[in-house]
mmCIF file of N, CA, C and O in Angstrom:
data_model
loop_
_atom_site.group_PDB
_atom_site.id
_atom_site.type_symbol
_atom_site.label_atom_id
_atom_site.label_comp_id
_atom_site.label_asym_id
_atom_site.label_seq_id
_atom_site.Cartn_x
_atom_site.Cartn_y
_atom_site.Cartn_z
ATOM 1 N N MET I 870 29.353 -81.135 141.911
ATOM 2 C CA MET I 870 29.350 -81.981 140.904
ATOM 3 C C MET I 870 28.680 -82.766 140.402
ATOM 4 O O MET I 870 28.156 -82.615 140.026
ATOM 5 N N ARG I 871 28.680 -83.154 141.286
ATOM 6 C CA ARG I 871 28.547 -85.593 140.866
ATOM 7 C C ARG I 871 27.481 -85.024 141.552
ATOM 8 O O ARG I 871 26.328 -85.310 140.583
ATOM 9 N N LEU I 872 26.433 -83.907 142.428
ATOM 10 C CA LEU I 872 25.220 -83.934 142.593
ATOM 11 C C LEU I 872 24.673 -83.279 142.073
ATOM 12 O O LEU I 872 23.081 -83.370 141.777
ATOM 13 N N ALA I 873 24.681 -82.543 141.238
ATOM 14 C CA ALA I 873 24.528 -81.626 140.465
ATOM 15 C C ALA I 873 24.130 -82.651 138.949
ATOM 16 O O ALA I 873 22.592 -82.459 138.794
ATOM 17 N N LEU I 874 25.107 -83.478 138.821
ATOM 18 C CA LEU I 874 24.498 -84.295 137.548
ATOM 19 C C LEU I 874 23.564 -85.603 137.850
ATOM 20 O O LEU I 874 23.160 -85.747 137.110
ATOM 21 N N VAL I 875 23.635 -85.862 139.431
ATOM 22 C CA VAL I 875 22.828 -86.988 139.415
ATOM 23 C C VAL I 875 20.923 -86.711 139.772
ATOM 24 O O VAL I 875 20.560 -87.080 138.553
ATOM 25 N N ASP I 876 21.291 -84.723 140.010
ATOM 26 C CA ASP I 876 19.889 -84.451 139.145
ATOM 27 C C ASP I 876 19.335 -84.587 138.446
ATOM 28 O O ASP I 876 18.282 -84.194 137.346
ATOM 29 N N SER I 877 20.619 -83.851 137.085
ATOM 30 C CA SER I 877 20.260 -83.816 135.687
ATOM 31 C C SER I 877 20.395 -85.158 134.811
ATOM 32 O O SER I 877 18.820 -84.716 134.638
ATOM 33 N N VAL I 878 20.715 -86.428 135.449
ATOM 34 C CA VAL I 878 20.339 -87.651 134.844
ATOM 35 C C VAL I 878 18.488 -87.899 135.361
ATOM 36 O O VAL I 878 18.014 -88.433 134.652
ATOM 37 N N ALA I 879 18.409 -87.465 136.651
ATOM 38 C CA ALA I 879 16.759 -87.796 137.188
ATOM 39 C C ALA I 879 16.137 -87.226 136.158
ATOM 40 O O ALA I 879 15.187 -87.667 135.642
ATOM 41 N N GLU I 880 16.766 -85.647 136.457
ATOM 42 C CA GLU I 880 15.466 -85.201 135.581
ATOM 43 C C GLU I 880 14.861 -85.294 134.020
ATOM 44 O O GLU I 880 14.507 -85.164 132.976
ATOM 45 N N LEU I 881 16.599 -86.208 133.318
ATOM 46 C CA LEU I 881 16.429 -85.986 131.955
ATOM 47 C C LEU I 881 15.850 -87.881 131.901
ATOM 48 O O LEU I 881 14.673 -87.855 130.546
ATOM 49 N N ARG I 882 15.234 -88.407 132.893
ATOM 50 C CA ARG I 882 15.320 -89.779 132.348
ATOM 51 C C ARG I 882 13.809 -89.424 132.305
ATOM 52 O O ARG I 882 12.677 -89.711 132.152
ATOM 53 N N ARG I 883 13.220 -88.299 133.439
ATOM 54 C CA ARG I 883 11.465 -88.268 134.226
ATOM 55 C C ARG I 883 10.924 -87.666 132.356
ATOM 56 O O ARG I 883 10.047 -87.262 132.103
ATOM 57 N N ARG I 884 11.917 -86.814 132.086
ATOM 58 C CA ARG I 884 11.301 -85.564 131.015
ATOM 59 C C ARG I 884 10.967 -86.646 129.326
ATOM 60 O O ARG I 884 10.675 -86.088 128.666
ATOM 61 N N ALA I 885 12.346 -87.186 129.569
ATOM 62 C CA ALA I 885 12.258 -88.847 127.973
ATOM 63 C C ALA I 885 10.953 -88.822 127.425
ATOM 64 O O ALA I 885 10.646 -88.769 125.468
ATOM 65 N N PRO I 886 10.526 -89.409 128.181
ATOM 66 C CA PRO I 886 9.215 -89.946 127.582
ATOM 67 C C PRO I 886 8.577 -89.249 126.824
ATOM 68 O O PRO I 886 6.978 -89.604 126.265
ATOM 69 N N GLY I 887 8.458 -87.974 127.230
ATOM 70 C CA GLY I 887 6.867 -87.070 127.228
ATOM 71 C C GLY I 887 8.088 -85.582 126.131
ATOM 72 O O GLY I 887 7.195 -84.986 125.111
ATOM 73 N N VAL I 888 9.045 -86.205 125.459
ATOM 74 C CA VAL I 888 9.910 -85.132 123.897
ATOM 75 C C VAL I 888 8.411 -86.459 122.456
ATOM 76 O O VAL I 888 8.466 -86.643 122.535
ATOM 77 N N ARG I 889 8.842 -85.213 121.951
ATOM 78 C CA ARG I 889 7.944 -85.293 121.007
ATOM 79 C C ARG I 889 8.703 -85.024 119.429
ATOM 80 O O ARG I 889 8.217 -85.481 118.424
ATOM 81 N N HIS I 890 9.598 -84.326 119.821
ATOM 82 C CA HIS I 890 10.097 -83.945 118.658
ATOM 83 C C HIS I 890 12.207 -83.516 118.312
ATOM 84 O O HIS I 890 12.479 -84.168 119.439
ATOM 85 N N ARG I 891 12.607 -84.281 117.124
ATOM 86 C CA ARG I 891 13.677 -84.225 117.413
ATOM 87 C C ARG I 891 14.650 -84.260 118.238
ATOM 88 O O ARG I 891 16.114 -83.890 118.469
ATOM 89 N N GLY I 892 14.560 -82.407 118.175
ATOM 90 C CA GLY I 892 15.550 -81.232 118.277
ATOM 91 C C GLY I 892 15.607 -81.858 120.254
ATOM 92 O O GLY I 892 16.600 -81.970 120.543
ATOM 93 N N GLY I 893 14.688 -82.302 120.830
ATOM 94 C CA GLY I 893 14.349 -82.726 122.549
ATOM 95 C C GLY I 893 14.845 -83.852 122.402
ATOM 96 O O GLY I 893 15.659 -83.856 123.049
ATOM 97 N N HIS I 894 14.788 -84.852 121.476
ATOM 98 C CA HIS I 894 15.287 -86.501 120.848
ATOM 99 C C HIS I 894 16.935 -85.798 121.561
ATOM 100 O O HIS I 894 17.692 -86.514 122.014
ATOM 101 N N ALA I 895 18.134 -85.486 120.200
ATOM 102 C CA ALA I 895 18.486 -84.709 120.569
ATOM 103 C C ALA I 895 19.346 -83.767 122.064
ATOM 104 O O ALA I 895 20.570 -85.067 122.482
ATOM 105 N N TYR I 896 18.741 -82.998 122.156
ATOM 106 C CA TYR I 896 18.925 -82.591 123.663
ATOM 107 C C TYR I 896 18.994 -83.935 124.774
ATOM 108 O O TYR I 896 19.966 -83.992 125.679
ATOM 109 N N ILE I 897 17.859 -84.966 124.520
ATOM 110 C CA ILE I 897 17.284 -85.810 125.725
ATOM 111 C C ILE I 897 19.128 -87.214 125.706
ATOM 112 O O ILE I 897 20.264 -86.919 126.545
ATOM 113 N N ALA I 898 19.509 -87.123 124.068
ATOM 114 C CA ALA I 898 20.906 -87.982 123.926
ATOM 115 C C ALA I 898 21.971 -87.649 123.952
ATOM 116 O O ALA I 898 23.042 -88.268 124.599
ATOM 117 N N LEU I 899 21.774 -86.036 123.747
ATOM 118 C CA LEU I 899 23.910 -85.496 123.817
ATOM 119 C C LEU I 899 24.470 -85.356 125.218
ATOM 120 O O LEU I 899 25.017 -85.097 125.890
ATOM 121 N N THR I 900 22.779 -84.379 126.423
ATOM 122 C CA THR I 900 23.252 -84.659 127.202
ATOM 123 C C THR I 900 23.146 -85.577 128.166
ATOM 124 O O THR I 900 23.857 -85.748 129.035
ATOM 125 N N ALA I 901 22.320 -87.000 127.954
ATOM 126 C CA ALA I 901 23.363 -87.959 128.738
ATOM 127 C C ALA I 901 24.277 -88.644 128.524
ATOM 128 O O ALA I 901 25.403 -88.442 129.155
ATOM 129 N N CYS I 902 24.643 -88.423 127.680
ATOM 130 C CA CYS I 902 26.413 -88.731 126.357
ATOM 131 C C CYS I 902 27.233 -87.504 127.697
ATOM 132 O O CYS I 902 28.633 -88.300 128.192
ATOM 133 N N ARG I 903 27.106 -86.094 128.034
ATOM 134 C CA ARG I 903 27.454 -85.777 128.502
ATOM 135 C C ARG I 903 27.978 -86.026 130.272
ATOM 136 O O ARG I 903 28.930 -86.071 130.559
ATOM 137 N N ALA I 904 26.519 -85.889 131.084
ATOM 138 C CA ALA I 904 26.443 -85.963 132.014
ATOM 139 C C ALA I 904 28.169 -87.703 131.627
ATOM 140 O O ALA I 904 28.594 -88.647 133.759
ATOM 141 N N LEU I 905 27.304 -88.863 131.522
ATOM 142 C CA LEU I 905 27.497 -89.866 130.988
ATOM 143 C C LEU I 905 29.275 -90.133 131.625
ATOM 144 O O LEU I 905 30.353 -90.395 132.412
ATOM 145 N N ARG I 906 29.495 -89.241 130.324
ATOM 146 C CA ARG I 906 31.210 -89.222 130.267
ATOM 147 C C ARG I 906 31.504 -87.917 131.816
ATOM 148 O O ARG I 906 32.703 -88.583 131.963
ATOM 149 N N ALA I 907 31.495 -87.159 132.229
ATOM 150 C CA ALA I 907 31.639 -86.169 133.618
ATOM 151 C C ALA I 907 31.583 -87.508 134.576
ATOM 152 O O ALA I 907 32.588 -87.831 135.737
ATOM 153 N N LEU I 908 30.818 -89.151 134.779
ATOM 154 C CA LEU I 908 30.549 -89.883 135.806
ATOM 155 C C LEU I 908 31.387 -91.008 135.377
ATOM 156 O O LEU I 908 31.957 -91.809 135.933
ATOM 157 N N THR I 909 32.267 -91.345 134.513
ATOM 158 C CA THR I 909 32.686 -91.968 134.228
ATOM 159 C C THR I 909 33.989 -91.836 134.075
ATOM 160 O O THR I 909 35.070 -92.885 133.923
ATOM 161 N N ALA I 910 34.647 -91.009 133.164
ATOM 162 C CA ALA I 910 35.708 -90.342 133.113
ATOM 163 C C ALA I 910 36.793 -89.199 133.677
ATOM 164 O O ALA I 910 37.337 -88.630 133.433
ATOM 165 N N GLY I 911 35.002 -87.989 134.479
ATOM 166 C CA GLY I 911 35.941 -86.982 135.139
ATOM 167 C C GLY I 911 35.943 -86.122 134.795
ATOM 168 O O GLY I 911 36.582 -85.357 134.597
ATOM 169 N N GLU I 912 36.018 -86.509 133.434
ATOM 170 C CA GLU I 912 35.886 -85.105 132.493
ATOM 171 C C GLU I 912 34.763 -84.130 131.803
ATOM 172 O O GLU I 912 33.727 -85.607 131.735
ATOM 173 N N LEU I 913 35.190 -83.440 131.950
ATOM 174 C CA LEU I 913 33.705 -82.746 130.965
ATOM 175 C C LEU I 913 34.143 -82.874 129.723
ATOM 176 O O LEU I 913 34.789 -82.265 129.205
ATOM 177 N N ALA I 914 33.320 -82.932 128.866
ATOM 178 C CA ALA I 914 33.655 -82.761 127.198
ATOM 179 C C ALA I 914 31.527 -82.088 127.180
ATOM 180 O O ALA I 914 31.225 -82.104 127.214
ATOM 181 N N ASP I 915 32.196 -81.595 125.685
ATOM 182 C CA ASP I 915 30.488 -80.930 124.526
ATOM 183 C C ASP I 915 29.884 -81.456 123.882
ATOM 184 O O ASP I 915 30.691 -82.475 124.571
ATOM 185 N N LYS I 916 28.940 -81.551 123.920
ATOM 186 C CA LYS I 916 28.477 -82.554 122.953
ATOM 187 C C LYS I 916 28.666 -83.144 122.581
ATOM 188 O O LYS I 916 28.749 -84.993 122.691
ATOM 189 N N GLY I 917 28.764 -83.517 121.194
ATOM 190 C CA GLY I 917 29.526 -84.043 120.054
ATOM 191 C C GLY I 917 30.731 -84.517 120.072
ATOM 192 O O GLY I 917 30.676 -85.752 120.144
ATOM 193 N N GLU I 918 32.416 -84.672 121.945
ATOM 194 C CA GLU I 918 32.551 -84.749 121.809
ATOM 195 C C GLU I 918 32.292 -86.506 123.125
ATOM 196 O O GLU I 918 32.500 -86.986 122.398
ATOM 197 N N ALA I 919 31.597 -85.561 123.283
ATOM 198 C CA ALA I 919 31.057 -86.548 124.458
ATOM 199 C C ALA I 919 29.395 -87.652 123.388
ATOM 200 O O ALA I 919 30.446 -89.007 124.063
ATOM 201 N N ALA I 920 29.442 -87.234 122.950
ATOM 202 C CA ALA I 920 29.164 -88.265 122.103
ATOM 203 C C ALA I 920 30.151 -89.837 121.133
ATOM 204 O O ALA I 920 29.379 -90.703 120.891
ATOM 205 N N ARG I 921 30.808 -88.714 120.655
ATOM 206 C CA ARG I 921 32.243 -89.642 119.902
ATOM 207 C C ARG I 921 32.679 -90.455 121.724
ATOM 208 O O ARG I 921 32.527 -91.335 120.771
ATOM 209 N N ARG I 922 32.535 -89.958 122.440
ATOM 210 C CA ARG I 922 33.723 -90.421 122.973
ATOM 211 C C ARG I 922 32.284 -92.143 123.601
ATOM 212 O O ARG I 922 33.095 -93.045 124.276
ATOM 213 N N THR I 923 31.028 -91.338 124.152
ATOM 214 C CA THR I 923 30.271 -92.560 124.668
ATOM 215 C C THR I 923 30.567 -93.644 123.403
ATOM 216 O O THR I 923 29.983 -95.092 123.199
ATOM 217 N N ALA I 924 30.491 -93.231 122.067
ATOM 218 C CA ALA I 924 30.285 -94.751 120.592
ATOM 219 C C ALA I 924 30.857 -95.121 120.727
ATOM 220 O O ALA I 924 31.247 -96.115 120.212
ATOM 221 N N GLU I 925 31.877 -94.717 121.593
ATOM 222 C CA GLU I 925 33.364 -95.656 121.018
ATOM 223 C C GLU I 925 33.382 -96.761 122.488
ATOM 224 O O GLU I 925 34.066 -97.825 121.910
ATOM 225 N N ARG I 926 32.708 -96.136 123.071
ATOM 226 C CA ARG I 926 33.084 -97.022 124.515
ATOM 227 C C ARG I 926 32.198 -98.435 124.588
ATOM 228 O O ARG I 926 31.468 -99.255 125.312
ATOM 229 N N TRP I 927 30.596 -97.480 123.943
ATOM 230 C CA TRP I 927 29.074 -98.620 123.352
ATOM 231 C C TRP I 927 29.185 -97.961 122.357
ATOM 232 O O TRP I 927 27.754 -97.644 122.012
ATOM 233 N N PRO I 928 29.699 -98.991 121.189
ATOM 234 C CA PRO I 928 29.433 -98.912 120.084
ATOM 235 C C PRO I 928 27.907 -99.752 119.479
ATOM 236 O O PRO I 928 27.445 -98.830 118.344
ATOM 237 N N ARG I 929 27.694 -100.228 120.211
ATOM 238 C CA ARG I 929 25.454 -100.692 120.123
ATOM 239 C C ARG I 929 24.836 -99.213 120.612
ATOM 240 O O ARG I 929 23.795 -98.850 119.499
ATOM 241 N N LEU I 930 25.733 -97.770 120.535
ATOM 242 C CA LEU I 930 24.862 -97.134 121.055
ATOM 243 C C LEU I 930 24.339 -95.762 119.721
ATOM 244 O O LEU I 930 24.263 -94.789 119.806
ATOM 245 N N ARG I 931 25.633 -96.325 119.184
ATOM 246 C CA ARG I 931 26.179 -95.032 117.783
ATOM 247 C C ARG I 931 25.019 -95.094 116.279
ATOM 248 O O ARG I 931 24.854 -94.141 115.931
ATOM 249 N N PRO I 932 24.616 -95.889 116.018
ATOM 250 C CA PRO I 932 23.053 -95.288 115.490
ATOM 251 C C PRO I 932 22.220 -93.983 116.212
ATOM 252 O O PRO I 932 21.626 -92.733 115.131
ATOM 253 N N LEU I 933 22.127 -95.325 117.652
ATOM 254 C CA LEU I 933 21.274 -93.094 118.098
ATOM 255 C C LEU I 933 22.480 -91.620 118.076
ATOM 256 O O LEU I 933 21.175 -90.790 118.133
ATOM 257 N N LEU I 934 23.064 -92.266 118.758
ATOM 258 C CA LEU I 934 24.131 -90.884 119.466
ATOM 259 C C LEU I 934 24.293 -90.174 117.265
ATOM 260 O O LEU I 934 24.576 -89.009 117.034
ATOM 261 N N ASP I 935 24.043 -90.758 116.268
ATOM 262 C CA ASP I 935 24.847 -90.529 114.964
ATOM 263 C C ASP I 935 23.753 -89.377 114.338
ATOM 264 O O ASP I 935 23.523 -88.723 114.120
ATOM 265 N N ALA I 936 22.102 -90.160 114.134
ATOM 266 C CA ALA I 936 20.961 -89.872 114.850
ATOM 267 C C ALA I 936 20.412 -87.767 115.480
ATOM 268 O O ALA I 936 20.249 -87.554 114.873
ATOM 269 N N ALA I 937 21.003 -88.544 117.050
ATOM 270 C CA ALA I 937 21.609 -87.541 117.815
ATOM 271 C C ALA I 937 22.238 -85.834 116.760
ATOM 272 O O ALA I 937 21.298 -84.674 117.124
ATOM 273 N N LEU I 938 23.093 -86.556 116.536
ATOM 274 C CA LEU I 938 23.631 -84.759 115.843
ATOM 275 C C LEU I 938 23.581 -84.538 114.652
ATOM 276 O O LEU I 938 23.614 -83.027 114.850
ATOM 277 N N GLY I 939 22.977 -85.729 114.148
ATOM 278 C CA GLY I 939 22.293 -84.601 113.348
ATOM 279 C C GLY I 939 21.026 -83.702 113.577
ATOM 280 O O GLY I 939 20.933 -83.231 112.836
ATOM 281 N N TRP I 940 20.963 -84.576 113.824
ATOM 282 C CA TRP I 940 19.313 -83.891 114.072
ATOM 283 C C TRP I 940 18.862 -82.015 114.958
ATOM 284 O O TRP I 940 19.519 -81.121 114.634
ATOM 285 N N ARG I 941 20.743 -82.248 116.286
ATOM 286 C CA ARG I 941 21.188 -81.654 116.468
ATOM 287 C C ARG I 941 21.956 -80.404 115.496
ATOM 288 O O ARG I 941 21.633 -79.050 115.276
ATOM 289 N N ARG I 942 21.641 -80.574 114.305
ATOM 290 C CA ARG I 942 22.636 -79.561 113.185
ATOM 291 C C ARG I 942 21.908 -79.026 112.327
ATOM 292 O O ARG I 942 21.522 -78.424 112.110
ATOM 293 N N ALA I 943 20.749 -80.472 112.160
ATOM 294 C CA ALA I 943 18.943 -79.793 111.522
ATOM 295 C C ALA I 943 18.364 -79.187 112.452
ATOM 296 O O ALA I 943 17.409 -78.480 111.901
ATOM 297 N N GLN I 944 19.048 -78.617 113.709
ATOM 298 C CA GLN I 944 17.650 -77.582 114.912
ATOM 299 C C GLN I 944 16.369 -78.653 114.531
ATOM 300 O O GLN I 944 15.414 -77.815 113.735
ATOM 301 N N ALA I 945 16.207 -79.597 114.924
ATOM 302 C CA ALA I 945 15.394 -80.663 114.013
ATOM 303 C C ALA I 945 14.072 -79.962 115.349
ATOM 304 O O ALA I 945 13.579 -80.566 115.842
ATOM 305 N N VAL I 946 13.817 -79.247 115.859
ATOM 306 C CA VAL I 946 13.088 -79.079 117.262
ATOM 307 C C VAL I 946 11.525 -78.914 116.488
ATOM 308 O O VAL I 946 10.566 -79.480 117.134
ATOM 309 N N ARG I 947 10.788 -78.381 115.672
ATOM 310 C CA ARG I 947 8.948 -79.067 114.394
ATOM 311 C C ARG I 947 9.460 -80.733 114.532
ATOM 312 O O ARG I 947 7.810 -80.978 113.628
ATOM 313 N N ASP I 948 10.436 -81.057 114.231
ATOM 314 C CA ASP I 948 10.024 -82.586 113.383
ATOM 315 C C ASP I 948 10.263 -83.693 113.935
ATOM 316 O O ASP I 948 9.964 -84.178 115.586
ATOM 317 N N GLU I 949 8.131 -83.550 114.416
ATOM 318 C CA GLU I 949 7.465 -84.586 115.405
ATOM 319 C C GLU I 949 7.343 -85.889 114.668
ATOM 320 O O GLU I 949 6.330 -86.484 115.402
ATOM 321 N N THR I 950 8.524 -86.595 113.879
ATOM 322 C CA THR I 950 7.884 -87.992 113.330
ATOM 323 C C THR I 950 8.428 -88.742 114.859
ATOM 324 O O THR I 950 9.133 -88.982 115.344
ATOM 325 N N PRO I 951 7.832 -89.639 114.984
ATOM 326 C CA PRO I 951 8.549 -90.317 116.066
ATOM 327 C C PRO I 951 9.293 -91.345 115.839
ATOM 328 O O PRO I 951 9.511 -91.482 114.814
ATOM 329 N N LEU I 952 10.013 -91.502 117.105
ATOM 330 C CA LEU I 952 11.340 -92.468 117.191
ATOM 331 C C LEU I 952 11.129 -93.162 117.208
ATOM 332 O O LEU I 952 10.292 -94.238 117.884
ATOM 333 N N PRO I 953 11.767 -94.289 116.058
ATOM 334 C CA PRO I 953 11.553 -95.798 116.329
ATOM 335 C C PRO I 953 11.412 -95.769 116.424
ATOM 336 O O PRO I 953 12.886 -96.610 117.504
ATOM 337 N N GLU I 954 11.789 -97.276 116.489
ATOM 338 C CA GLU I 954 11.373 -98.120 117.936
ATOM 339 C C GLU I 954 13.292 -98.819 118.237
ATOM 340 O O GLU I 954 13.198 -99.103 119.332
ATOM 341 N N GLU I 955 13.172 -99.249 117.471
ATOM 342 C CA GLU I 955 14.335 -99.269 117.366
ATOM 343 C C GLU I 955 15.964 -97.861 118.279
ATOM 344 O O GLU I 955 17.198 -98.508 119.842
ATOM 345 N N LEU I 956 15.242 -97.335 117.769
ATOM 346 C CA LEU I 956 16.300 -95.812 118.134
ATOM 347 C C LEU I 956 15.688 -95.371 119.876
ATOM 348 O O LEU I 956 15.917 -94.823 120.685
ATOM 349 N N ALA I 957 14.649 -95.910 120.125
ATOM 350 C CA ALA I 957 13.515 -95.458 120.924
ATOM 351 C C ALA I 957 14.190 -96.183 121.824
ATOM 352 O O ALA I 957 14.630 -95.700 122.999
ATOM 353 N N ALA I 958 14.367 -97.678 121.683
ATOM 354 C CA ALA I 958 14.597 -98.490 122.484
ATOM 355 C C ALA I 958 16.612 -98.591 122.940
ATOM 356 O O ALA I 958 17.232 -98.687 124.184
ATOM 357 N N LEU I 959 17.009 -98.052 121.954
ATOM 358 C CA LEU I 959 18.440 -97.102 122.704
ATOM 359 C C LEU I 959 18.825 -95.830 123.098
ATOM 360 O O LEU I 959 19.184 -95.886 123.762
ATOM 361 N N MET I 960 17.609 -94.795 123.374
ATOM 362 C CA MET I 960 17.669 -94.220 124.051
ATOM 363 C C MET I 960 17.983 -94.587 125.402
ATOM 364 O O MET I 960 17.806 -93.885 126.514
ATOM 365 N N ALA I 961 16.926 -95.357 125.894
ATOM 366 C CA ALA I 961 16.633 -96.420 126.715
ATOM 367 C C ALA I 961 17.816 -96.660 127.873
ATOM 368 O O ALA I 961 17.800 -96.417 129.057
ATOM 369 N N GLU I 962 18.278 -96.930 126.656
ATOM 370 C CA GLU I 962 19.490 -97.668 126.762
ATOM 371 C C GLU I 962 20.465 -97.176 127.343
ATOM 372 O O GLU I 962 21.080 -97.175 128.244
ATOM 373 N N LEU I 963 20.605 -95.708 127.033
ATOM 374 C CA LEU I 963 21.702 -94.889 127.463
ATOM 375 C C LEU I 963 20.757 -94.083 128.750
ATOM 376 O O LEU I 963 22.224 -94.641 129.620
ATOM 377 N N LEU I 964 19.679 -93.898 128.633
ATOM 378 C CA LEU I 964 19.645 -92.925 129.769
ATOM 379 C C LEU I 964 19.328 -93.991 131.099
ATOM 380 O O LEU I 964 19.994 -93.462 132.094
ATOM 381 N N ASP I 965 19.541 -95.935 130.952
ATOM 382 C CA ASP I 965 19.607 -96.881 132.101
ATOM 383 C C ASP I 965 21.127 -96.707 132.262
ATOM 384 O O ASP I 965 21.515 -96.649 133.721
ATOM 385 N N LEU I 966 22.027 -96.144 131.259
ATOM 386 C CA LEU I 966 22.942 -96.507 131.639
ATOM 387 C C LEU I 966 24.031 -95.497 132.208
ATOM 388 O O LEU I 966 24.716 -95.254 132.631
ATOM 389 N N THR I 967 23.488 -93.944 132.250
ATOM 390 C CA THR I 967 24.265 -93.061 132.760
ATOM 391 C C THR I 967 22.976 -92.596 134.454
ATOM 392 O O THR I 967 23.806 -92.611 135.115
ATOM 393 N N ALA I 968 21.917 -93.693 133.650
ATOM 394 C CA ALA I 968 21.771 -93.524 135.558
ATOM 395 C C ALA I 968 22.588 -94.564 136.355
ATOM 396 O O ALA I 968 22.468 -94.265 137.440
ATOM 397 N N ALA I 969 22.617 -95.295 136.160
ATOM 398 C CA ALA I 969 23.838 -96.512 136.350
ATOM 399 C C ALA I 969 24.286 -95.857 136.927
ATOM 400 O O ALA I 969 25.705 -96.016 138.136
ATOM 401 N N ALA I 970 25.294 -95.717 136.061
ATOM 402 C CA ALA I 970 26.846 -93.744 136.256
ATOM 403 C C ALA I 970 26.350 -94.029 137.440
ATOM 404 O O ALA I 970 27.901 -93.398 138.819
ATOM 405 N N THR I 971 25.494 -93.137 137.864
ATOM 406 C CA THR I 971 25.327 -92.170 138.739
ATOM 407 C C THR I 971 25.557 -92.398 140.273
ATOM 408 O O THR I 971 25.381 -92.437 140.939
ATOM 409 N N LEU I 972 25.555 -94.261 140.327
ATOM 410 C CA LEU I 972 25.010 -95.090 141.886
ATOM 411 C C LEU I 972 26.499 -94.903 141.365
ATOM 412 O O LEU I 972 26.539 -95.840 143.159
ATOM 413 N N THR I 973 27.755 -95.206 140.593
ATOM 414 C CA THR I 973 29.288 -95.873 141.113
ATOM 415 C C THR I 973 29.120 -94.266 141.789
ATOM 416 O O THR I 973 29.085 -93.272 141.948
ATOM 417 N N GLU I 974 31.327 -94.832 142.525
ATOM 418 C CA GLU I 974 31.376 -93.573 142.487
ATOM 419 C C GLU I 974 33.266 -93.953 142.049
ATOM 420 O O GLU I 974 33.587 -95.118 142.211
#
């Protein structure tokens, strides 16, 4: 399972810069949270639970995760409003944390 997570995280990082709609941003953020939860706690969780746990552990990411959960609920697949710089920076931080978790055992 760990190898599959490592591959999934690498794919998220590769795809993230090309995402242009809020539904895609939600997918990237929430999938990263699931991978991060599995890698750091050894637990599988649904995307909502993984986002809540990630926000508890890394409160700085809460604005991104709250937004991602909202986009997911709204099914914002057609909203191509550019991601605000603050949220883009938090997305990069989340992906960096997730990638770093793939390096530890």
